[in-house]
Tab-separated table of C-alpha atoms in Angstrom:
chain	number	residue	atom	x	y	z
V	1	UNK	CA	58.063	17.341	1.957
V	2	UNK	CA	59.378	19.947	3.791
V	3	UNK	CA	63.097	20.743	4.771
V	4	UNK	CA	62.939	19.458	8.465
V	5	UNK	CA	67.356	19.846	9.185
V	6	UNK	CA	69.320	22.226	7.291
V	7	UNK	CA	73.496	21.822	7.742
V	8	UNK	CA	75.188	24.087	5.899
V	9	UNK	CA	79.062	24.633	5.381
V	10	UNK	CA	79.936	22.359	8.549
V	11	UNK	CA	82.753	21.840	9.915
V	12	UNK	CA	84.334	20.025	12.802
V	13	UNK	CA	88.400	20.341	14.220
V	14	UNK	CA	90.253	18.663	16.768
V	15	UNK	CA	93.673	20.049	17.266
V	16	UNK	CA	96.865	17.571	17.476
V	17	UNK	CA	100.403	16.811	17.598
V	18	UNK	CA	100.652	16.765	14.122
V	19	UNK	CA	98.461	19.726	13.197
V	20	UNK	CA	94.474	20.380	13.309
V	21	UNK	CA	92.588	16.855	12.134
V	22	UNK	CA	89.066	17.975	10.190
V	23	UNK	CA	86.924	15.504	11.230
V	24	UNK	CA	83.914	17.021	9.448
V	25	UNK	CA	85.266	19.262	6.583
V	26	UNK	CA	82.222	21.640	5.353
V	27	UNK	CA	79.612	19.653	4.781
V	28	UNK	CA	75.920	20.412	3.219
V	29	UNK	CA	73.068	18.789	3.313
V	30	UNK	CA	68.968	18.786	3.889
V	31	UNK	CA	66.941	16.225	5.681
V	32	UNK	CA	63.395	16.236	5.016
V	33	UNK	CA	60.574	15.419	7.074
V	34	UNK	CA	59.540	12.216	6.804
V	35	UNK	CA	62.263	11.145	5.044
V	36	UNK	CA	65.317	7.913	6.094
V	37	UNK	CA	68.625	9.245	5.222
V	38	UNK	CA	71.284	6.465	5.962
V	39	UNK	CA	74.591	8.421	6.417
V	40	UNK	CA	77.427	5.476	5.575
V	41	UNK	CA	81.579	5.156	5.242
V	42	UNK	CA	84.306	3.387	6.564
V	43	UNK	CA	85.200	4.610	10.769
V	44	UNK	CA	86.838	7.842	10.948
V	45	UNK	CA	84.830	9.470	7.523
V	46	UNK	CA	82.873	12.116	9.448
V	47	UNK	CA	79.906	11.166	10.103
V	48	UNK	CA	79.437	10.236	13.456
V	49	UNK	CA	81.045	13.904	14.540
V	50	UNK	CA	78.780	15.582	11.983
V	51	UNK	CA	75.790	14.352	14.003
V	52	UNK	CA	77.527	14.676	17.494
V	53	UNK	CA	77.647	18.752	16.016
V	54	UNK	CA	73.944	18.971	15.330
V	55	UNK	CA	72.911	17.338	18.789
V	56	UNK	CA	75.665	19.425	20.981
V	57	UNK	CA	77.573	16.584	22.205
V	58	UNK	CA	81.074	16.776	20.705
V	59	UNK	CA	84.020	16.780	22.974
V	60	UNK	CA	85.629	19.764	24.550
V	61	UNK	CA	88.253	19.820	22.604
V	62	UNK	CA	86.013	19.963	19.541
V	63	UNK	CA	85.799	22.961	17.715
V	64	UNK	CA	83.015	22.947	15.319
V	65	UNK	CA	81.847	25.627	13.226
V	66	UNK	CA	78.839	26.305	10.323
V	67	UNK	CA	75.220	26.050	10.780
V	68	UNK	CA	72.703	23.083	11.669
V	69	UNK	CA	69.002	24.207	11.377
V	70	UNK	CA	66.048	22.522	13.231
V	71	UNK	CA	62.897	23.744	11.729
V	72	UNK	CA	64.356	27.036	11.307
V	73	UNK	CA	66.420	26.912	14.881
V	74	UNK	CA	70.316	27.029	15.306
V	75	UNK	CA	71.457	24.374	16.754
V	76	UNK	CA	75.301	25.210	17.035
V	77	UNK	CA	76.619	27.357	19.542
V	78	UNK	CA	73.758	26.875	22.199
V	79	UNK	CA	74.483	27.061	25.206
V	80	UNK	CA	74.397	23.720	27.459
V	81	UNK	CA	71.282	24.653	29.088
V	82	UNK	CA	69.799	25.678	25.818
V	83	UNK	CA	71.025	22.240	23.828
V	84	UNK	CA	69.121	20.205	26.258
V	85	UNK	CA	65.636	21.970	25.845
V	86	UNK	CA	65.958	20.858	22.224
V	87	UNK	CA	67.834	17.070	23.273
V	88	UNK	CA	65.043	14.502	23.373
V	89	UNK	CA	62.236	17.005	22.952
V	90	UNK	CA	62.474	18.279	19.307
V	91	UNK	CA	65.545	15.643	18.220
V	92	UNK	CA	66.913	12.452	19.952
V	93	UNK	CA	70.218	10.219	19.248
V	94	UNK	CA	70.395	6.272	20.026
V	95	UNK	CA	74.096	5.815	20.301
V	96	UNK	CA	75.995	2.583	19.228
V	97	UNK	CA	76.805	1.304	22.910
V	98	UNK	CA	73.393	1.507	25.029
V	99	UNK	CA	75.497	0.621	28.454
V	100	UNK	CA	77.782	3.057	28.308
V	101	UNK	CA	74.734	5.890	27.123
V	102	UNK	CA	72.230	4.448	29.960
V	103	UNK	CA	72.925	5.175	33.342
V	104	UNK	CA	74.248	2.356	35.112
V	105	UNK	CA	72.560	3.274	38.757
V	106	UNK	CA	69.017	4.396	37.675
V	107	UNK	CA	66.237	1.566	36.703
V	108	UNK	CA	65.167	1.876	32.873
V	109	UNK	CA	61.974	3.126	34.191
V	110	UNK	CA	63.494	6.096	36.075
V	111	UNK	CA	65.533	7.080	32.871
V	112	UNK	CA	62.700	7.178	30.341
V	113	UNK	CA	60.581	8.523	32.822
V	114	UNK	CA	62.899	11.792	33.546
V	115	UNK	CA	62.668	12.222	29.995
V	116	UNK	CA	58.955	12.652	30.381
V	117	UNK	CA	59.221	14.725	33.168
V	118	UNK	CA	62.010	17.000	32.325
V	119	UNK	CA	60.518	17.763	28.770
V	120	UNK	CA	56.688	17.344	29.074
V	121	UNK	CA	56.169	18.105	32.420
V	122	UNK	CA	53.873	14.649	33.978
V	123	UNK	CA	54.328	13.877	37.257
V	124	UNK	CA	56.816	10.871	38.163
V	125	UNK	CA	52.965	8.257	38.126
V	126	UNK	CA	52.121	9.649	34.828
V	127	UNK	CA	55.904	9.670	33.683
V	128	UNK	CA	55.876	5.928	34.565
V	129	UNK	CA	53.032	4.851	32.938
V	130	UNK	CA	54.213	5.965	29.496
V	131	UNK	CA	57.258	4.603	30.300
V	132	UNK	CA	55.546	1.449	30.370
V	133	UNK	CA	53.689	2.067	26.857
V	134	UNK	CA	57.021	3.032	25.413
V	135	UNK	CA	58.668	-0.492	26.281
V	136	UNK	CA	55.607	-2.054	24.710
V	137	UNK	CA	55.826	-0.256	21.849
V	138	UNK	CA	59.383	-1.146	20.770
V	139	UNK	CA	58.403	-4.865	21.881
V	140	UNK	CA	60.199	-5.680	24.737
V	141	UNK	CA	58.419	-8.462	26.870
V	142	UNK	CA	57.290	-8.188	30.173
V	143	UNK	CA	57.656	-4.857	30.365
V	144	UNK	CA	56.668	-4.019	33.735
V	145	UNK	CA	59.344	-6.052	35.010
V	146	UNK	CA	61.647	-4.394	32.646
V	147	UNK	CA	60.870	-1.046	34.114
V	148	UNK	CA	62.566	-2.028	37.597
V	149	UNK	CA	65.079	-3.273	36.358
V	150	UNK	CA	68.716	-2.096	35.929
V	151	UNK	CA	70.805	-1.686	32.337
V	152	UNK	CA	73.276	-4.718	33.145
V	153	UNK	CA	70.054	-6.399	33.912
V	154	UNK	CA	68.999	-6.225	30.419
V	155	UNK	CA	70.309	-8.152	27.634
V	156	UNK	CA	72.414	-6.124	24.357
V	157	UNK	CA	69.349	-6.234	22.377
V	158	UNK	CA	66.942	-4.935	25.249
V	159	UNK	CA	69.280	-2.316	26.089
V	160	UNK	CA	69.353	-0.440	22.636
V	161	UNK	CA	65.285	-0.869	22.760
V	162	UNK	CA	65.099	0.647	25.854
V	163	UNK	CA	67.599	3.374	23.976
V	164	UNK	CA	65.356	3.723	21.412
V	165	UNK	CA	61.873	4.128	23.805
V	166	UNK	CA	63.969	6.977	25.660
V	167	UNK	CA	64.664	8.790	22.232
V	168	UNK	CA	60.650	8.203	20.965
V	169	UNK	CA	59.238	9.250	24.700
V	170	UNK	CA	58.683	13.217	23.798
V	171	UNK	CA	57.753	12.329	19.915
V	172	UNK	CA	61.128	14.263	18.775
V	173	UNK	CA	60.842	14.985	14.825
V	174	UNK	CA	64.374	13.606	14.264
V	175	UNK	CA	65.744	10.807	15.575
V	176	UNK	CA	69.352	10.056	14.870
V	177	UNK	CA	70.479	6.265	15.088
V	178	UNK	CA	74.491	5.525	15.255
V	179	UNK	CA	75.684	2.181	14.261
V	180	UNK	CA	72.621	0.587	16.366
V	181	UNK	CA	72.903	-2.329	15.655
V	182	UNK	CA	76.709	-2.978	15.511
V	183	UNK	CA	77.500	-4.949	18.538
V	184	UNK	CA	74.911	-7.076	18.110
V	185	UNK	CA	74.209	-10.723	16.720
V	186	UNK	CA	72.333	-10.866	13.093
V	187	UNK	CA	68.897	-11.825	14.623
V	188	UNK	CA	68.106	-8.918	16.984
V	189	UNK	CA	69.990	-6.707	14.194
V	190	UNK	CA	67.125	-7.768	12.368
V	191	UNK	CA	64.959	-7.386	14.958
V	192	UNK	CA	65.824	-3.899	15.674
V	193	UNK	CA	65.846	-2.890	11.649
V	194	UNK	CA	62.454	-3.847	11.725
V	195	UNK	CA	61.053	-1.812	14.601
V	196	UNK	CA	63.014	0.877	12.328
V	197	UNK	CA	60.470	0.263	9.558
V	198	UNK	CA	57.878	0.932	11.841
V	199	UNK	CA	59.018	4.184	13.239
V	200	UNK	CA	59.321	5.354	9.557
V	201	UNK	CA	55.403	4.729	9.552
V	202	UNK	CA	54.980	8.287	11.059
V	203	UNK	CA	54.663	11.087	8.124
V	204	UNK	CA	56.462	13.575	10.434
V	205	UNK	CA	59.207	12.313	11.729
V	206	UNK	CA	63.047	12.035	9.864
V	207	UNK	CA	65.295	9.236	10.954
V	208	UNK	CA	68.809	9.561	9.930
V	209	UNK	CA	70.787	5.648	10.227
V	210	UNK	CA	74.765	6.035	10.299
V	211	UNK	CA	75.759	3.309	9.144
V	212	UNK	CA	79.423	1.634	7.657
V	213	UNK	CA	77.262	-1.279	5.876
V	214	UNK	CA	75.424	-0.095	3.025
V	215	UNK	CA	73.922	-3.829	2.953
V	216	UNK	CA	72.075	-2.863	5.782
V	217	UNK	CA	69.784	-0.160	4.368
V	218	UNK	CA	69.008	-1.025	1.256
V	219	UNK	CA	65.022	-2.054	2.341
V	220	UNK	CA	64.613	0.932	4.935
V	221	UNK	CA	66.434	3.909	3.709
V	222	UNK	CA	65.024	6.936	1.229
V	223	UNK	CA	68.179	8.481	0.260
V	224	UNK	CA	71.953	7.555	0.625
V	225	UNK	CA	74.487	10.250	1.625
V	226	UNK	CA	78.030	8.507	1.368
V	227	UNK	CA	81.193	10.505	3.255
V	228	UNK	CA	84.644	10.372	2.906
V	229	UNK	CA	87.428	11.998	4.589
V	230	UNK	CA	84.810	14.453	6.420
V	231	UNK	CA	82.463	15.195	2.981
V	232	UNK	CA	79.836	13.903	1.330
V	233	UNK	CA	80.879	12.291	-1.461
V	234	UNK	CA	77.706	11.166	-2.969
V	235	UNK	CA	74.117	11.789	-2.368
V	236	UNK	CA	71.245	9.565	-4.168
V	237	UNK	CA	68.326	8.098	-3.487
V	238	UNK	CA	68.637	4.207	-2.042
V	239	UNK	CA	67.582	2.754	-5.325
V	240	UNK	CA	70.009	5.104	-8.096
V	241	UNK	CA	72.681	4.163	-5.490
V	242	UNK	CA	72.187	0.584	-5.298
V	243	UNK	CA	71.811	0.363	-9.065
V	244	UNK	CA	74.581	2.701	-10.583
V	245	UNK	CA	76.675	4.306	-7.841
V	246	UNK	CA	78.664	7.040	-9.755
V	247	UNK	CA	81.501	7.983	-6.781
V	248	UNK	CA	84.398	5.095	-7.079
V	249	UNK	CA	84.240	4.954	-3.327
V	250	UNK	CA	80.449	4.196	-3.247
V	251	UNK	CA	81.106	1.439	-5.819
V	252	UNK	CA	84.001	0.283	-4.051
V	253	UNK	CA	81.686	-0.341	-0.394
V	254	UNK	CA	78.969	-2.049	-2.300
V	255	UNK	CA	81.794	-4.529	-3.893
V	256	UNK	CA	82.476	-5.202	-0.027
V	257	UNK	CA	79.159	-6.026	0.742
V	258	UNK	CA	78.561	-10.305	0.386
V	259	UNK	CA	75.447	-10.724	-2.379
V	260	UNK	CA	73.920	-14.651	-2.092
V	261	UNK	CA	73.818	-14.188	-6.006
V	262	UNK	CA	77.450	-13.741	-6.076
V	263	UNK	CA	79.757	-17.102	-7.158
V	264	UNK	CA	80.438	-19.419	-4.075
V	265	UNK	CA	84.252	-19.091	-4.575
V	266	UNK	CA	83.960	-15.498	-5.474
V	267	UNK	CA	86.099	-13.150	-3.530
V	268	UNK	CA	84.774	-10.189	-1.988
V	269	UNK	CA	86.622	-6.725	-3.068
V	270	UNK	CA	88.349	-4.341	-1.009
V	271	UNK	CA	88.880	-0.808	-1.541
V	272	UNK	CA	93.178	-0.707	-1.525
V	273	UNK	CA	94.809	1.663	0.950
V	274	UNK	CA	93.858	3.896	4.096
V	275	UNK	CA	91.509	6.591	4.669
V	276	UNK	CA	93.684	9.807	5.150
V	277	UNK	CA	93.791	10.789	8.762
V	278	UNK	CA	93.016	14.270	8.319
V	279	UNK	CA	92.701	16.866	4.990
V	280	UNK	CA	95.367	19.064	5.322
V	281	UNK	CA	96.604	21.807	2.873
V	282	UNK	CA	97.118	18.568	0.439
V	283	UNK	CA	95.452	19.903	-2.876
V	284	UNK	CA	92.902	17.098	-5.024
V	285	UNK	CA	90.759	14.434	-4.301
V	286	UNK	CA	91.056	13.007	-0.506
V	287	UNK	CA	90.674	9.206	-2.766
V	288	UNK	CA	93.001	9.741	-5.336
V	289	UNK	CA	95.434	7.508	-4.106
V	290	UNK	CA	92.723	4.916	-3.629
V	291	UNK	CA	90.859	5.406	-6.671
V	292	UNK	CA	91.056	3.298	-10.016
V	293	UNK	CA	89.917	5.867	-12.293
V	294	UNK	CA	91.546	9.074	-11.102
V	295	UNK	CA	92.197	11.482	-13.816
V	296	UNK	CA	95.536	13.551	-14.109
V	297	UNK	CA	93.278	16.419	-12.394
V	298	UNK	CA	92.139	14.535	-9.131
V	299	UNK	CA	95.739	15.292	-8.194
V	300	UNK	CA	95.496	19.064	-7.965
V	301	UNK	CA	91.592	20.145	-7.479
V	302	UNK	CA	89.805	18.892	-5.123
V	303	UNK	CA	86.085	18.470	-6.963
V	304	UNK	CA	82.562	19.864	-5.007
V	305	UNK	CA	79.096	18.075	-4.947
V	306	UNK	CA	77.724	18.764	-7.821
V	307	UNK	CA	74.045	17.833	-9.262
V	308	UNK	CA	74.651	14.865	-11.534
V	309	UNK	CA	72.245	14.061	-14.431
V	310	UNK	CA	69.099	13.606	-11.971
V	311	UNK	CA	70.672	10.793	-10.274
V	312	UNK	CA	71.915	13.299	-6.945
V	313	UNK	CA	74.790	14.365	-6.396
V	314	UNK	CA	78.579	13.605	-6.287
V	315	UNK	CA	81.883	14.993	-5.628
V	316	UNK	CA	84.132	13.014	-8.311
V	317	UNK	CA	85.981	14.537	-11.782
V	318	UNK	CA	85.173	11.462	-12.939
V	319	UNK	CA	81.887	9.780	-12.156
V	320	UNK	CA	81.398	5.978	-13.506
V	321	UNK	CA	78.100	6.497	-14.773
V	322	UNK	CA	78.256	9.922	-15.919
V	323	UNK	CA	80.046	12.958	-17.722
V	324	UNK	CA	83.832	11.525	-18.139
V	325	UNK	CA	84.630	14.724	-19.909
């Protein structure tokens, strides 16, 4: 496979009261083509804003900084114009909240359809007619009907579909999915992984899933980047992940995560303590104070992602299934 995203040294700042809050605090990492990287942490880890960098959509206030490569294009510092040639043509997001992302006044026909009109150039007919194809495609019933009809019209669970057809309509080779599936009950989350599994079926195209519930990948996912405090703590593929997790925090979320062949009475483990709010000029590990098996070190130097045994990566002095030396 071939490198399809390239993000190197990235970085993302929001200025504050109480000094500048890195939100995304040099971060590296390849997506390859074809490939389903889930992205997971607790809220405020990063990586949300590291994907709102790569598609151009980060608040004014943001300041982000680094490089994101499409195919061999920059993607930071485009201009607006220039971030929308690429948005939905060569990479598409489906956001966590589909009613606040659709537009409230324009029938789910209209919006797919501009899509298809802004980025492949079919008349409004043509534009309306794939529409209609598209809403088949991720399953949504009567779909004509659909295709008039408004985004409070439309159910939770037929509003991130319709999400989902907008971000397939110009066959983009990465689609990025945030949380989308969070506000929804555990049947159309199901639903909705599975149409997943189908859009992995194309050899070309990357899906990224950003995630807080590692539970929820386990069956779709290639590879497993885990952040914390704006880095990537760990990077592995699903199954060395799963199996032996080597960054405490890593092991700590899949403790959280209910297992049927758990004990009936048995309690489910937390990880103790908050997230910090932002990595200052603090020196060591942003989880030291969290961690069960910091070293004396963690305190003072702040460890880098580093290749471990041929089981990925991670960022830890003291991985539990690796070198403790």
């Amino acid at each position: 496979m071939s490198t399809l995203l390239a993000i190197r040294d990235l970085r993302v700042a929001f200025p504050s009261a109480e000094g500048e809050v890195r939100a995304v605090d040099g971060v590296d990492l390849d997506v390859q083509a074809g490939e389903c990287l889930a992205v997971v942490g607790e809220s405020g880890s990063g990586k949300s804003q590291l994907f709102h960098a790569v598609m151009s959509v980060l608040p004014g206030n943001a300041r982000a900084s680094g490089s994101a490569s499409l195919a061999g294009k920059e993607l930071l510092g485009r201009s607006a114009r220039e971030a929308n040639r690429v948005r939905g043509a060569e990479i598409a997001m489906i956001f966590q909240d589909p009613m606040s992302s659709l537009t409230p006044h324009l029938t789910i026909g209209r919006q797919i359809g501009e899509v298809l009109e802004q980025h492949r150039g079919l008349g409004r007919a043509a534009a309306q007619g794939r529409a209609l194809e598209l809403l088949e495609r991720v399953h949504i019933g009567a779909a004509a009907e659909r295709l008039r009809q408004y985004p409070h019209e439309l159910s939770g669970g037929m509003r991130q579909r319709a999400m989902i057809a907008m971000a397939l309509a110009c066959e983009p080779a990465l689609v990025i999915a945030d949380e989308p599936t969070t506000a929804l009950d555990v049947t159309i989350q199901a639903q909705l992984l599975e149409l997943f599994r189908e859009l992995r079926k194309s050899r070309d195209r990357a899906l990224i899933l950003i995630t807080h519930d590692l539970g929820t990948v386990a069956g779709l996912a290639d590879r497993v980047a885990v952040m914390y405090a704006g880095r990537i703590v760990e990077l592995a593929d699903v199954e060395s992940a799963f199996a032996r997790p080597q960054h405490p925090y890593t092991a700590g979320l899949l403790q959280a995560v209910p297992r049927l062949d758990a004990a009936v009475d048995g309690e489910l483990r937390g990880i103790p303590g908050q997230p910090p709010l932002h990595r200052g000029a603090a020196p060591g590990c942003a989880f030291v104070s969290r961690c069960s098996v910091a070293l004396t070190r963690c305190a003072t130097d702040d460890p880098s992602l580093q290749q471990a045994s041929g089981r990925g990566a991670v960022a830890c002095h003291n991985p539990i299934h690796g070198d403790r030396s």
